[in-house]
Amino acid sequence: MSKRYHILILFILSAVLLAACSSTPAPSEGQTKKKSVNLLFNFAASSLDPHVDTSYVSLRAGITETLVHLNDTSLTIEPWLAESWESRDGQLWTIKLREGVTFHNGKSMDGAAVKASLERAMKDSLAVKNALRIQSIAANAHTLTIKTEVPFPEFPSELVHPNTSIIDVTDANYVKKPVGTGPFAVASFTPRTAVDLVRYDGYWNGAAKLDSARFSFNEDANARSLALQSGTADIVFRPEVETLSNLEAIPGVKVESTSTFRVHQMTMNLERKALQDIHVRKAIDALINRQAIVDTILRGHAEAATGPFPSTFSFAPDYPDKKSGLDAARAHLEEAGYTEVNGVMQKNGEPLTLKLLTYSARADLPLIAQVFQSDAKKLGIDVQIQLIEIPEEYMAAKRDWDLATYSNLTAPRGDAGYYLNATYHPNGALNFSGADNDHLTALIDKLNATVGQEKRSVIAEQIAKYVDEQVYNSFVLHPNTLVAYKSDKVLNWVTSRSEYYMLTNELDVK
């Protein structure tokens, strides 16, 4: 046998051996396949810091939890990390914490740890500070005594907010690896790509059914749909609307369309000269063809909005009918002193030009912006669209814009107080329009001091009507939450109306 033939035989045998070693062996009878899912989300997070991250990834991915939980069915608040709470005057609160809860590093979640977490949240987030209005916190074992700056009967509902998530602040790697109490701990985090999670076996409410999970990001709605089709994602949040029929046709894929507490609105910057005229704001509102947008852009997966709150809420008032369309908008502009000259809407020789912000993480918002731009052009209004990444950061830091398509949860606690405080109170974290009206502020303060949903609903209606009269923002539609997932694999998935709770300890795979 030639030397060359011996070498050839050895090469073949080596190749076969390497292939055998590199192949993944099938699980033996005593082994079980690791359970995992990949959820693809529509916002790309650069940070996991639960106190400042506006995409709430830490809570949604099951890393952190809050003291109070929102029941998605009854829209009432219920205990979570807090076992109970009480107050005699609405200002001094006693909160008893759940005992036996530990952070992912094994440390006890006691009063001192929760106090430190809340204080850190208020220090690093003006939004949290303004929402909680806490004057002082005292901790004793598993009991907190909290005093608010003013009587605040609805204070516990603010503890639902994801930015009040409880973490161990002694472990300072908040951005990449916050140490929470949830069913999943962070294994690794790649900003704007994904966070990989592992089950926390010491979870107080029963270890997760999954061994691991991936919470990944892609702001391209079409790419999210393709990821489900190709099998690289198991659950896709807000797939491209135009692909829904294709997804529904795939065996083993389920598409859910659920009404939420969200509104797509046209936020108006009241610091801009043109928009300080109510007639200009009315013209902008009249230009928005809500039902056409629902039918074409959202394909019916939405409700045309008349105000910030969906019509099913008790505090959503009946609004007076308004004229809309080009003629109505033109009439409002004429009231403001504008005239159309050679196809250009102008006043005192200056054309009406509006800078409109939008962002692609919600695929329908840029389309709404384009429709508005097209309709405004018919009136001789030049609308310049600018695409931004993080709307909250841009709108808060820069005031060089006139309008912004923005999406907001308006009643995530089943109550109007959150949205009205955040959006129209001078200290509101989401008051990007710059609303500062003494009458409006007084009404909001009155709402904050009122106990009982029936009484609160009456005041909330008054506020919503006043905002409508002043046209501080225009409300376009209430979009459904769209989720597509592999129902032949994923078990116990719940499309929540609040959009807060996604990766839970109950989520499982077949």
mmCIF file of C-alpha atoms in Angstrom, residues 51-435:
data_model
loop_
_atom_site.group_PDB
_atom_site.id
_atom_site.type_symbol
_atom_site.label_atom_id
_atom_site.label_comp_id
_atom_site.label_asym_id
_atom_site.label_seq_id
_atom_site.Cartn_x
_atom_site.Cartn_y
_atom_site.Cartn_z
ATOM 1 C CA HIS A 51 -34.993 53.981 37.214
ATOM 2 C CA VAL A 52 -34.301 55.946 34.037
ATOM 3 C CA ASP A 53 -34.884 53.584 31.084
ATOM 4 C CA THR A 54 -38.040 54.764 29.313
ATOM 5 C CA SER A 55 -38.533 51.451 27.475
ATOM 6 C CA TYR A 56 -38.968 49.631 30.807
ATOM 7 C CA VAL A 57 -36.963 46.599 29.661
ATOM 8 C CA SER A 58 -35.954 45.508 33.166
ATOM 9 C CA LEU A 59 -39.572 45.119 34.267
ATOM 10 C CA ARG A 60 -40.798 43.689 30.964
ATOM 11 C CA ALA A 61 -37.994 41.130 30.878
ATOM 12 C CA GLY A 62 -38.751 39.905 34.397
ATOM 13 C CA ILE A 63 -35.528 41.254 35.920
ATOM 14 C CA THR A 64 -37.160 43.700 38.319
ATOM 15 C CA GLU A 65 -40.483 44.149 40.086
ATOM 16 C CA THR A 66 -42.321 47.036 41.688
ATOM 17 C CA LEU A 67 -43.992 47.314 45.080
ATOM 18 C CA VAL A 68 -47.461 47.409 43.534
ATOM 19 C CA HIS A 69 -48.858 45.417 40.596
ATOM 20 C CA LEU A 70 -51.630 46.282 38.140
ATOM 21 C CA ASN A 71 -54.301 43.633 37.647
ATOM 22 C CA ASP A 72 -54.734 43.590 33.896
ATOM 23 C CA THR A 73 -58.297 42.292 34.059
ATOM 24 C CA SER A 74 -59.873 44.412 36.795
ATOM 25 C CA LEU A 75 -57.590 47.448 36.230
ATOM 26 C CA THR A 76 -57.070 47.669 39.973
ATOM 27 C CA ILE A 77 -53.805 47.711 41.884
ATOM 28 C CA GLU A 78 -52.751 44.747 44.006
ATOM 29 C CA PRO A 79 -49.817 43.717 46.225
ATOM 30 C CA TRP A 80 -46.540 42.614 44.657
ATOM 31 C CA LEU A 81 -43.308 43.287 46.541
ATOM 32 C CA ALA A 82 -45.426 45.233 49.001
ATOM 33 C CA GLU A 83 -47.761 43.004 50.982
ATOM 34 C CA SER A 84 -50.058 45.819 52.095
ATOM 35 C CA TRP A 85 -50.320 49.604 52.508
ATOM 36 C CA GLU A 86 -52.492 51.958 54.512
ATOM 37 C CA SER A 87 -52.912 55.624 55.371
ATOM 38 C CA ARG A 88 -55.378 57.525 57.528
ATOM 39 C CA ASP A 89 -54.822 60.942 55.989
ATOM 40 C CA GLY A 90 -53.473 60.167 52.508
ATOM 41 C CA GLN A 91 -50.105 61.687 53.414
ATOM 42 C CA LEU A 92 -48.468 59.351 55.943
ATOM 43 C CA TRP A 93 -48.250 55.830 54.535
ATOM 44 C CA THR A 94 -47.304 52.520 56.161
ATOM 45 C CA ILE A 95 -46.127 49.909 53.654
ATOM 46 C CA LYS A 96 -45.470 46.337 54.772
ATOM 47 C CA LEU A 97 -43.033 44.517 52.513
ATOM 48 C CA ARG A 98 -43.300 40.890 51.538
ATOM 49 C CA GLU A 99 -40.917 38.820 53.646
ATOM 50 C CA GLY A 100 -38.715 36.089 52.230
ATOM 51 C CA VAL A 101 -37.929 37.998 49.012
ATOM 52 C CA THR A 102 -34.293 38.069 47.921
ATOM 53 C CA PHE A 103 -32.381 39.866 45.216
ATOM 54 C CA HIS A 104 -30.552 37.882 42.540
ATOM 55 C CA ASN A 105 -27.364 38.124 44.624
ATOM 56 C CA GLY A 106 -29.105 36.444 47.559
ATOM 57 C CA LYS A 107 -29.446 39.571 49.699
ATOM 58 C CA SER A 108 -32.728 40.164 51.525
ATOM 59 C CA MET A 109 -35.195 42.700 50.154
ATOM 60 C CA ASP A 110 -35.861 44.484 53.432
ATOM 61 C CA GLY A 111 -36.990 47.992 54.314
ATOM 62 C CA ALA A 112 -33.495 49.477 54.155
ATOM 63 C CA ALA A 113 -32.909 48.065 50.659
ATOM 64 C CA VAL A 114 -36.262 49.328 49.345
ATOM 65 C CA LYS A 115 -35.706 52.752 50.916
ATOM 66 C CA ALA A 116 -32.306 53.005 49.231
ATOM 67 C CA SER A 117 -33.781 51.939 45.886
ATOM 68 C CA LEU A 118 -36.614 54.480 45.974
ATOM 69 C CA GLU A 119 -34.257 57.257 47.069
ATOM 70 C CA ARG A 120 -31.856 56.422 44.275
ATOM 71 C CA ALA A 121 -34.747 56.435 41.743
ATOM 72 C CA MET A 122 -35.861 59.896 42.894
ATOM 73 C CA LYS A 123 -32.285 61.192 42.824
ATOM 74 C CA ASP A 124 -31.571 60.022 39.293
ATOM 75 C CA SER A 125 -34.998 60.596 37.741
ATOM 76 C CA LEU A 126 -36.867 63.877 38.007
ATOM 77 C CA ALA A 127 -39.876 62.070 36.553
ATOM 78 C CA VAL A 128 -39.959 59.620 39.464
ATOM 79 C CA LYS A 129 -39.379 62.405 41.999
ATOM 80 C CA ASN A 130 -42.273 64.460 40.636
ATOM 81 C CA ALA A 131 -44.562 61.424 40.390
ATOM 82 C CA LEU A 132 -43.996 60.099 43.917
ATOM 83 C CA ARG A 133 -43.808 63.444 45.761
ATOM 84 C CA ILE A 134 -42.134 61.774 48.716
ATOM 85 C CA GLN A 135 -40.944 64.018 51.534
ATOM 86 C CA SER A 136 -39.360 61.321 53.706
ATOM 87 C CA ILE A 137 -38.901 57.551 54.008
ATOM 88 C CA ALA A 138 -38.186 55.617 57.210
ATOM 89 C CA ALA A 139 -37.381 51.900 57.236
ATOM 90 C CA ASN A 140 -37.759 49.392 60.057
ATOM 91 C CA ALA A 141 -37.205 45.709 59.260
ATOM 92 C CA HIS A 142 -39.833 44.961 56.562
ATOM 93 C CA THR A 143 -41.916 48.113 57.105
ATOM 94 C CA LEU A 144 -41.658 51.471 55.356
ATOM 95 C CA THR A 145 -43.143 54.715 56.649
ATOM 96 C CA ILE A 146 -43.469 57.209 53.825
ATOM 97 C CA LYS A 147 -44.648 60.804 54.086
ATOM 98 C CA THR A 148 -45.655 62.582 50.901
ATOM 99 C CA GLU A 149 -45.227 66.308 50.361
ATOM 100 C CA VAL A 150 -49.018 66.815 50.266
ATOM 101 C CA PRO A 151 -52.022 64.553 50.879
ATOM 102 C CA PHE A 152 -51.881 62.113 47.976
ATOM 103 C CA PRO A 153 -54.623 59.447 48.196
ATOM 104 C CA GLU A 154 -53.586 57.763 44.948
ATOM 105 C CA PHE A 155 -49.930 57.448 45.970
ATOM 106 C CA PRO A 156 -49.862 53.597 45.902
ATOM 107 C CA SER A 157 -50.882 53.573 42.228
ATOM 108 C CA GLU A 158 -47.678 55.486 41.371
ATOM 109 C CA LEU A 159 -45.694 52.564 42.765
ATOM 110 C CA VAL A 160 -46.868 50.522 39.768
ATOM 111 C CA HIS A 161 -44.634 52.557 37.454
ATOM 112 C CA PRO A 162 -41.677 50.567 36.049
ATOM 113 C CA ASN A 163 -39.247 53.361 36.958
ATOM 114 C CA THR A 164 -39.958 52.643 40.654
ATOM 115 C CA SER A 165 -38.605 49.096 40.276
ATOM 116 C CA ILE A 166 -36.769 47.825 43.337
ATOM 117 C CA ILE A 167 -33.092 46.913 42.899
ATOM 118 C CA ASP A 168 -30.108 46.323 45.169
ATOM 119 C CA VAL A 169 -28.351 49.691 44.833
ATOM 120 C CA THR A 170 -25.216 48.405 46.594
ATOM 121 C CA ASP A 171 -24.471 46.607 43.323
ATOM 122 C CA ALA A 172 -23.858 49.663 41.165
ATOM 123 C CA ASN A 173 -23.774 48.111 37.681
ATOM 124 C CA TYR A 174 -27.289 49.431 36.985
ATOM 125 C CA VAL A 175 -26.790 49.960 33.260
ATOM 126 C CA LYS A 176 -25.631 46.473 32.284
ATOM 127 C CA LYS A 177 -26.700 44.212 35.135
ATOM 128 C CA PRO A 178 -29.292 45.562 37.572
ATOM 129 C CA VAL A 179 -29.853 43.212 40.493
ATOM 130 C CA GLY A 180 -33.585 42.842 40.931
ATOM 131 C CA THR A 181 -36.037 40.423 42.523
ATOM 132 C CA GLY A 182 -37.719 39.057 39.395
ATOM 133 C CA PRO A 183 -37.812 35.517 38.006
ATOM 134 C CA PHE A 184 -34.893 36.196 35.640
ATOM 135 C CA ALA A 185 -31.375 37.493 36.269
ATOM 136 C CA VAL A 186 -29.162 39.156 33.680
ATOM 137 C CA ALA A 187 -26.556 36.849 32.125
ATOM 138 C CA SER A 188 -25.295 39.420 29.615
ATOM 139 C CA PHE A 189 -26.426 42.617 27.931
ATOM 140 C CA THR A 190 -25.454 43.998 24.544
ATOM 141 C CA PRO A 191 -26.815 47.565 24.255
ATOM 142 C CA ARG A 192 -29.362 48.025 21.460
ATOM 143 C CA THR A 193 -29.143 44.297 20.628
ATOM 144 C CA ALA A 194 -30.369 41.992 23.410
ATOM 145 C CA VAL A 195 -30.323 41.024 27.053
ATOM 146 C CA ASP A 196 -29.774 37.359 27.811
ATOM 147 C CA LEU A 197 -31.460 36.041 30.929
ATOM 148 C CA VAL A 198 -31.191 33.020 33.198
ATOM 149 C CA ARG A 199 -33.724 31.674 35.655
ATOM 150 C CA TYR A 200 -33.328 32.850 39.247
ATOM 151 C CA ASP A 201 -33.989 29.697 41.248
ATOM 152 C CA GLY A 202 -34.555 31.664 44.459
ATOM 153 C CA TYR A 203 -37.486 33.640 43.058
ATOM 154 C CA TRP A 204 -40.014 34.250 45.833
ATOM 155 C CA ASN A 205 -43.096 33.406 43.765
ATOM 156 C CA GLY A 206 -41.829 30.099 42.383
ATOM 157 C CA ALA A 207 -38.920 29.552 39.993
ATOM 158 C CA ALA A 208 -39.629 30.259 36.324
ATOM 159 C CA LYS A 209 -40.639 27.406 34.065
ATOM 160 C CA LEU A 210 -38.063 28.572 31.509
ATOM 161 C CA ASP A 211 -34.364 27.927 32.027
ATOM 162 C CA SER A 212 -33.404 31.034 30.088
ATOM 163 C CA ALA A 213 -34.749 33.717 27.801
ATOM 164 C CA ARG A 214 -33.579 36.386 25.407
ATOM 165 C CA PHE A 215 -35.200 39.837 25.241
ATOM 166 C CA SER A 216 -33.931 41.217 21.955
ATOM 167 C CA PHE A 217 -34.492 44.474 20.085
ATOM 168 C CA ASN A 218 -35.237 45.543 16.525
ATOM 169 C CA GLU A 219 -36.925 48.845 15.714
ATOM 170 C CA ASP A 220 -37.791 47.730 12.174
ATOM 171 C CA ALA A 221 -41.350 46.335 12.253
ATOM 172 C CA ASN A 222 -40.900 44.418 9.006
ATOM 173 C CA ALA A 223 -37.704 42.835 10.315
ATOM 174 C CA ARG A 224 -39.567 41.734 13.435
ATOM 175 C CA SER A 225 -42.181 39.995 11.300
ATOM 176 C CA LEU A 226 -39.500 38.292 9.230
ATOM 177 C CA ALA A 227 -37.778 37.096 12.413
ATOM 178 C CA LEU A 228 -40.910 35.192 13.418
ATOM 179 C CA GLN A 229 -41.307 33.763 9.935
ATOM 180 C CA SER A 230 -37.696 32.593 9.837
ATOM 181 C CA GLY A 231 -37.853 31.109 13.332
ATOM 182 C CA THR A 232 -35.218 33.346 14.924
ATOM 183 C CA ALA A 233 -37.836 34.816 17.280
ATOM 184 C CA ASP A 234 -40.592 33.056 19.216
ATOM 185 C CA ILE A 235 -42.582 36.120 20.318
ATOM 186 C CA VAL A 236 -42.701 39.385 18.373
ATOM 187 C CA PHE A 237 -44.046 42.604 19.846
ATOM 188 C CA ARG A 238 -45.791 44.890 17.343
ATOM 189 C CA PRO A 239 -45.059 43.133 14.034
ATOM 190 C CA GLU A 240 -45.597 45.064 10.804
ATOM 191 C CA VAL A 241 -49.364 45.551 10.348
ATOM 192 C CA GLU A 242 -49.217 44.721 6.651
ATOM 193 C CA THR A 243 -47.690 41.310 7.420
ATOM 194 C CA LEU A 244 -50.380 40.171 9.883
ATOM 195 C CA SER A 245 -52.357 38.142 7.339
ATOM 196 C CA ASN A 246 -49.165 36.378 6.229
ATOM 197 C CA LEU A 247 -48.247 35.599 9.828
ATOM 198 C CA GLU A 248 -51.730 34.296 10.601
ATOM 199 C CA ALA A 249 -51.444 31.924 7.634
ATOM 200 C CA ILE A 250 -48.341 30.246 9.089
ATOM 201 C CA PRO A 251 -49.226 26.993 10.909
ATOM 202 C CA GLY A 252 -48.507 27.269 14.613
ATOM 203 C CA VAL A 253 -48.412 31.088 14.684
ATOM 204 C CA LYS A 254 -50.976 33.131 16.588
ATOM 205 C CA VAL A 255 -51.574 36.875 16.223
ATOM 206 C CA GLU A 256 -53.244 38.776 19.060
ATOM 207 C CA SER A 257 -54.693 42.269 18.767
ATOM 208 C CA THR A 258 -55.600 43.683 22.183
ATOM 209 C CA SER A 259 -56.992 47.082 23.105
ATOM 210 C CA THR A 260 -54.766 49.045 25.459
ATOM 211 C CA PHE A 261 -54.604 52.331 27.383
ATOM 212 C CA ARG A 262 -52.345 53.920 24.779
ATOM 213 C CA VAL A 263 -52.905 56.966 22.600
ATOM 214 C CA HIS A 264 -51.029 58.199 19.542
ATOM 215 C CA GLN A 265 -51.070 61.962 19.786
ATOM 216 C CA MET A 266 -49.773 65.037 18.021
ATOM 217 C CA THR A 267 -47.859 66.844 20.756
ATOM 218 C CA MET A 268 -47.724 70.620 20.296
ATOM 219 C CA ASN A 269 -44.835 72.754 21.536
ATOM 220 C CA LEU A 270 -46.626 75.719 23.133
ATOM 221 C CA GLU A 271 -43.351 77.628 23.384
ATOM 222 C CA ARG A 272 -43.322 78.098 19.599
ATOM 223 C CA LYS A 273 -44.815 81.390 18.438
ATOM 224 C CA ALA A 274 -47.212 80.006 15.827
ATOM 225 C CA LEU A 275 -48.629 77.409 18.214
ATOM 226 C CA GLN A 276 -49.347 79.955 20.932
ATOM 227 C CA ASP A 277 -52.356 80.899 18.790
ATOM 228 C CA ILE A 278 -55.247 78.561 19.599
ATOM 229 C CA HIS A 279 -56.621 78.966 16.073
ATOM 230 C CA VAL A 280 -53.428 77.487 14.614
ATOM 231 C CA ARG A 281 -53.704 74.579 17.044
ATOM 232 C CA LYS A 282 -57.327 74.076 15.996
ATOM 233 C CA ALA A 283 -56.271 74.077 12.345
ATOM 234 C CA ILE A 284 -53.693 71.372 13.009
ATOM 235 C CA ASP A 285 -56.302 69.314 14.839
ATOM 236 C CA ALA A 286 -58.777 69.729 11.971
ATOM 237 C CA LEU A 287 -56.220 68.491 9.449
ATOM 238 C CA ILE A 288 -55.937 65.055 11.091
ATOM 239 C CA ASN A 289 -58.138 62.482 9.334
ATOM 240 C CA ARG A 290 -58.335 60.008 12.197
ATOM 241 C CA GLN A 291 -60.607 57.346 10.748
ATOM 242 C CA ALA A 292 -58.684 57.234 7.477
ATOM 243 C CA ILE A 293 -55.459 56.685 9.441
ATOM 244 C CA VAL A 294 -57.090 53.875 11.462
ATOM 245 C CA ASP A 295 -58.379 52.193 8.302
ATOM 246 C CA THR A 296 -55.247 52.511 6.167
ATOM 247 C CA ILE A 297 -52.167 52.659 8.389
ATOM 248 C CA LEU A 298 -53.447 50.504 11.277
ATOM 249 C CA ARG A 299 -55.725 48.321 9.119
ATOM 250 C CA GLY A 300 -58.495 48.651 11.695
ATOM 251 C CA HIS A 301 -56.355 47.622 14.687
ATOM 252 C CA ALA A 302 -57.125 50.862 16.509
ATOM 253 C CA GLU A 303 -59.898 53.199 17.613
ATOM 254 C CA ALA A 304 -60.107 56.791 16.355
ATOM 255 C CA ALA A 305 -59.419 59.073 19.317
ATOM 256 C CA THR A 306 -61.484 62.001 20.482
ATOM 257 C CA GLY A 307 -59.343 62.532 23.571
ATOM 258 C CA PRO A 308 -56.504 60.917 25.533
ATOM 259 C CA PHE A 309 -58.599 58.151 27.096
ATOM 260 C CA PRO A 310 -60.328 55.265 25.297
ATOM 261 C CA SER A 311 -64.108 55.608 25.325
ATOM 262 C CA THR A 312 -64.510 52.602 27.649
ATOM 263 C CA PHE A 313 -63.157 54.535 30.653
ATOM 264 C CA SER A 314 -65.573 56.291 33.016
ATOM 265 C CA PHE A 315 -63.454 59.443 32.912
ATOM 266 C CA ALA A 316 -63.545 59.731 29.104
ATOM 267 C CA PRO A 317 -65.998 62.578 28.461
ATOM 268 C CA ASP A 318 -68.346 63.068 25.534
ATOM 269 C CA TYR A 319 -66.725 65.754 23.417
ATOM 270 C CA PRO A 320 -68.611 68.257 21.252
ATOM 271 C CA ASP A 321 -68.565 67.574 17.523
ATOM 272 C CA LYS A 322 -65.886 69.430 15.593
ATOM 273 C CA LYS A 323 -65.588 70.253 11.937
ATOM 274 C CA SER A 324 -62.564 68.696 10.278
ATOM 275 C CA GLY A 325 -60.928 68.700 6.880
ATOM 276 C CA LEU A 326 -59.185 71.265 4.698
ATOM 277 C CA ASP A 327 -62.011 73.829 4.737
ATOM 278 C CA ALA A 328 -62.278 73.757 8.535
ATOM 279 C CA ALA A 329 -58.499 74.046 8.904
ATOM 280 C CA ARG A 330 -58.385 76.959 6.450
ATOM 281 C CA ALA A 331 -61.113 78.775 8.383
ATOM 282 C CA HIS A 332 -59.150 78.433 11.646
ATOM 283 C CA LEU A 333 -56.004 79.766 10.000
ATOM 284 C CA GLU A 334 -57.926 82.747 8.634
ATOM 285 C CA GLU A 335 -59.037 83.452 12.219
ATOM 286 C CA ALA A 336 -55.348 83.489 13.143
ATOM 287 C CA GLY A 337 -54.624 86.037 10.401
ATOM 288 C CA TYR A 338 -53.142 83.683 7.800
ATOM 289 C CA THR A 339 -53.841 83.838 4.087
ATOM 290 C CA GLU A 340 -52.800 81.594 1.237
ATOM 291 C CA VAL A 341 -50.700 83.472 -1.339
ATOM 292 C CA ASN A 342 -49.407 81.647 -4.428
ATOM 293 C CA GLY A 343 -49.936 78.326 -2.706
ATOM 294 C CA VAL A 344 -48.127 79.332 0.506
ATOM 295 C CA MET A 345 -49.925 79.856 3.824
ATOM 296 C CA GLN A 346 -48.448 82.975 5.363
ATOM 297 C CA LYS A 347 -48.936 85.768 7.866
ATOM 298 C CA ASN A 348 -47.305 89.177 7.576
ATOM 299 C CA GLY A 349 -45.225 87.812 4.717
ATOM 300 C CA GLU A 350 -43.872 84.880 6.739
ATOM 301 C CA PRO A 351 -44.760 81.350 5.559
ATOM 302 C CA LEU A 352 -46.162 78.866 8.049
ATOM 303 C CA THR A 353 -43.454 76.216 8.442
ATOM 304 C CA LEU A 354 -43.679 73.463 11.038
ATOM 305 C CA LYS A 355 -40.968 71.050 12.229
ATOM 306 C CA LEU A 356 -42.527 67.662 13.011
ATOM 307 C CA LEU A 357 -40.639 65.046 15.054
ATOM 308 C CA THR A 358 -41.298 61.327 14.756
ATOM 309 C CA TYR A 359 -39.546 58.035 15.548
ATOM 310 C CA SER A 360 -39.443 54.630 13.900
ATOM 311 C CA ALA A 361 -39.699 52.378 16.960
ATOM 312 C CA ARG A 362 -43.453 52.651 16.471
ATOM 313 C CA ALA A 363 -43.758 52.031 12.753
ATOM 314 C CA ASP A 364 -47.131 53.738 12.385
ATOM 315 C CA LEU A 365 -45.946 57.109 13.744
ATOM 316 C CA PRO A 366 -43.723 58.071 10.774
ATOM 317 C CA LEU A 367 -46.583 57.102 8.450
ATOM 318 C CA ILE A 368 -48.987 59.320 10.407
ATOM 319 C CA ALA A 369 -46.420 62.133 10.122
ATOM 320 C CA GLN A 370 -46.221 61.667 6.357
ATOM 321 C CA VAL A 371 -50.006 61.725 5.953
ATOM 322 C CA PHE A 372 -50.190 64.938 7.988
ATOM 323 C CA GLN A 373 -47.356 66.459 5.939
ATOM 324 C CA SER A 374 -49.214 65.642 2.719
ATOM 325 C CA ASP A 375 -52.531 67.105 3.946
ATOM 326 C CA ALA A 376 -50.845 70.236 5.311
ATOM 327 C CA LYS A 377 -49.167 70.817 1.941
ATOM 328 C CA LYS A 378 -52.616 71.107 0.363
ATOM 329 C CA LEU A 379 -53.112 74.201 2.528
ATOM 330 C CA GLY A 380 -49.716 75.647 1.680
ATOM 331 C CA ILE A 381 -48.160 74.641 5.017
ATOM 332 C CA ASP A 382 -44.573 73.392 4.844
ATOM 333 C CA VAL A 383 -44.116 70.517 7.307
ATOM 334 C CA GLN A 384 -40.530 69.338 7.746
ATOM 335 C CA ILE A 385 -40.254 65.858 9.249
ATOM 336 C CA GLN A 386 -37.282 64.939 11.434
ATOM 337 C CA LEU A 387 -36.671 61.344 12.523
ATOM 338 C CA ILE A 388 -35.308 61.021 16.077
ATOM 339 C CA GLU A 389 -34.350 58.033 18.226
ATOM 340 C CA ILE A 390 -35.435 58.652 21.811
ATOM 341 C CA PRO A 391 -38.369 61.101 21.780
ATOM 342 C CA GLU A 392 -38.443 61.775 25.530
ATOM 343 C CA GLU A 393 -34.798 62.822 25.571
ATOM 344 C CA TYR A 394 -35.027 64.984 22.457
ATOM 345 C CA MET A 395 -38.257 66.783 23.343
ATOM 346 C CA ALA A 396 -37.108 67.497 26.885
ATOM 347 C CA ALA A 397 -33.651 68.770 25.882
ATOM 348 C CA LYS A 398 -34.456 70.683 22.692
ATOM 349 C CA ARG A 399 -37.224 73.155 21.951
ATOM 350 C CA ASP A 400 -36.541 73.675 18.234
ATOM 351 C CA TRP A 401 -39.594 71.685 17.146
ATOM 352 C CA ASP A 402 -43.282 72.492 16.675
ATOM 353 C CA LEU A 403 -45.051 69.130 16.573
ATOM 354 C CA ALA A 404 -44.259 65.533 17.448
ATOM 355 C CA THR A 405 -46.050 62.276 16.828
ATOM 356 C CA TYR A 406 -45.827 60.596 20.213
ATOM 357 C CA SER A 407 -47.340 57.527 21.830
ATOM 358 C CA ASN A 408 -48.185 57.355 25.509
ATOM 359 C CA LEU A 409 -49.954 55.085 27.971
ATOM 360 C CA THR A 410 -52.717 57.296 29.354
ATOM 361 C CA ALA A 411 -54.307 55.116 32.036
ATOM 362 C CA PRO A 412 -51.917 52.265 32.854
ATOM 363 C CA ARG A 413 -53.199 52.142 36.460
ATOM 364 C CA GLY A 414 -56.851 52.274 35.423
ATOM 365 C CA ASP A 415 -56.929 55.892 36.584
ATOM 366 C CA ALA A 416 -56.604 59.241 34.785
ATOM 367 C CA GLY A 417 -54.235 60.784 37.321
ATOM 368 C CA TYR A 418 -50.992 59.433 35.860
ATOM 369 C CA TYR A 419 -51.424 60.882 32.369
ATOM 370 C CA LEU A 420 -52.926 64.209 33.447
ATOM 371 C CA ASN A 421 -50.169 64.844 35.993
ATOM 372 C CA ALA A 422 -47.356 63.725 33.710
ATOM 373 C CA THR A 423 -48.573 65.580 30.618
ATOM 374 C CA TYR A 424 -50.235 68.798 31.808
ATOM 375 C CA HIS A 425 -48.906 69.637 35.270
ATOM 376 C CA PRO A 426 -45.982 72.128 35.112
ATOM 377 C CA ASN A 427 -43.817 69.560 36.937
ATOM 378 C CA GLY A 428 -45.003 66.661 34.799
ATOM 379 C CA ALA A 429 -42.305 64.364 33.449
ATOM 380 C CA LEU A 430 -44.021 64.149 30.042
ATOM 381 C CA ASN A 431 -45.117 67.778 29.758
ATOM 382 C CA PHE A 432 -43.258 68.227 26.479
ATOM 383 C CA SER A 433 -45.817 70.742 25.213
ATOM 384 C CA GLY A 434 -44.835 73.101 28.036
ATOM 385 C CA ALA A 435 -48.402 73.499 29.311
#
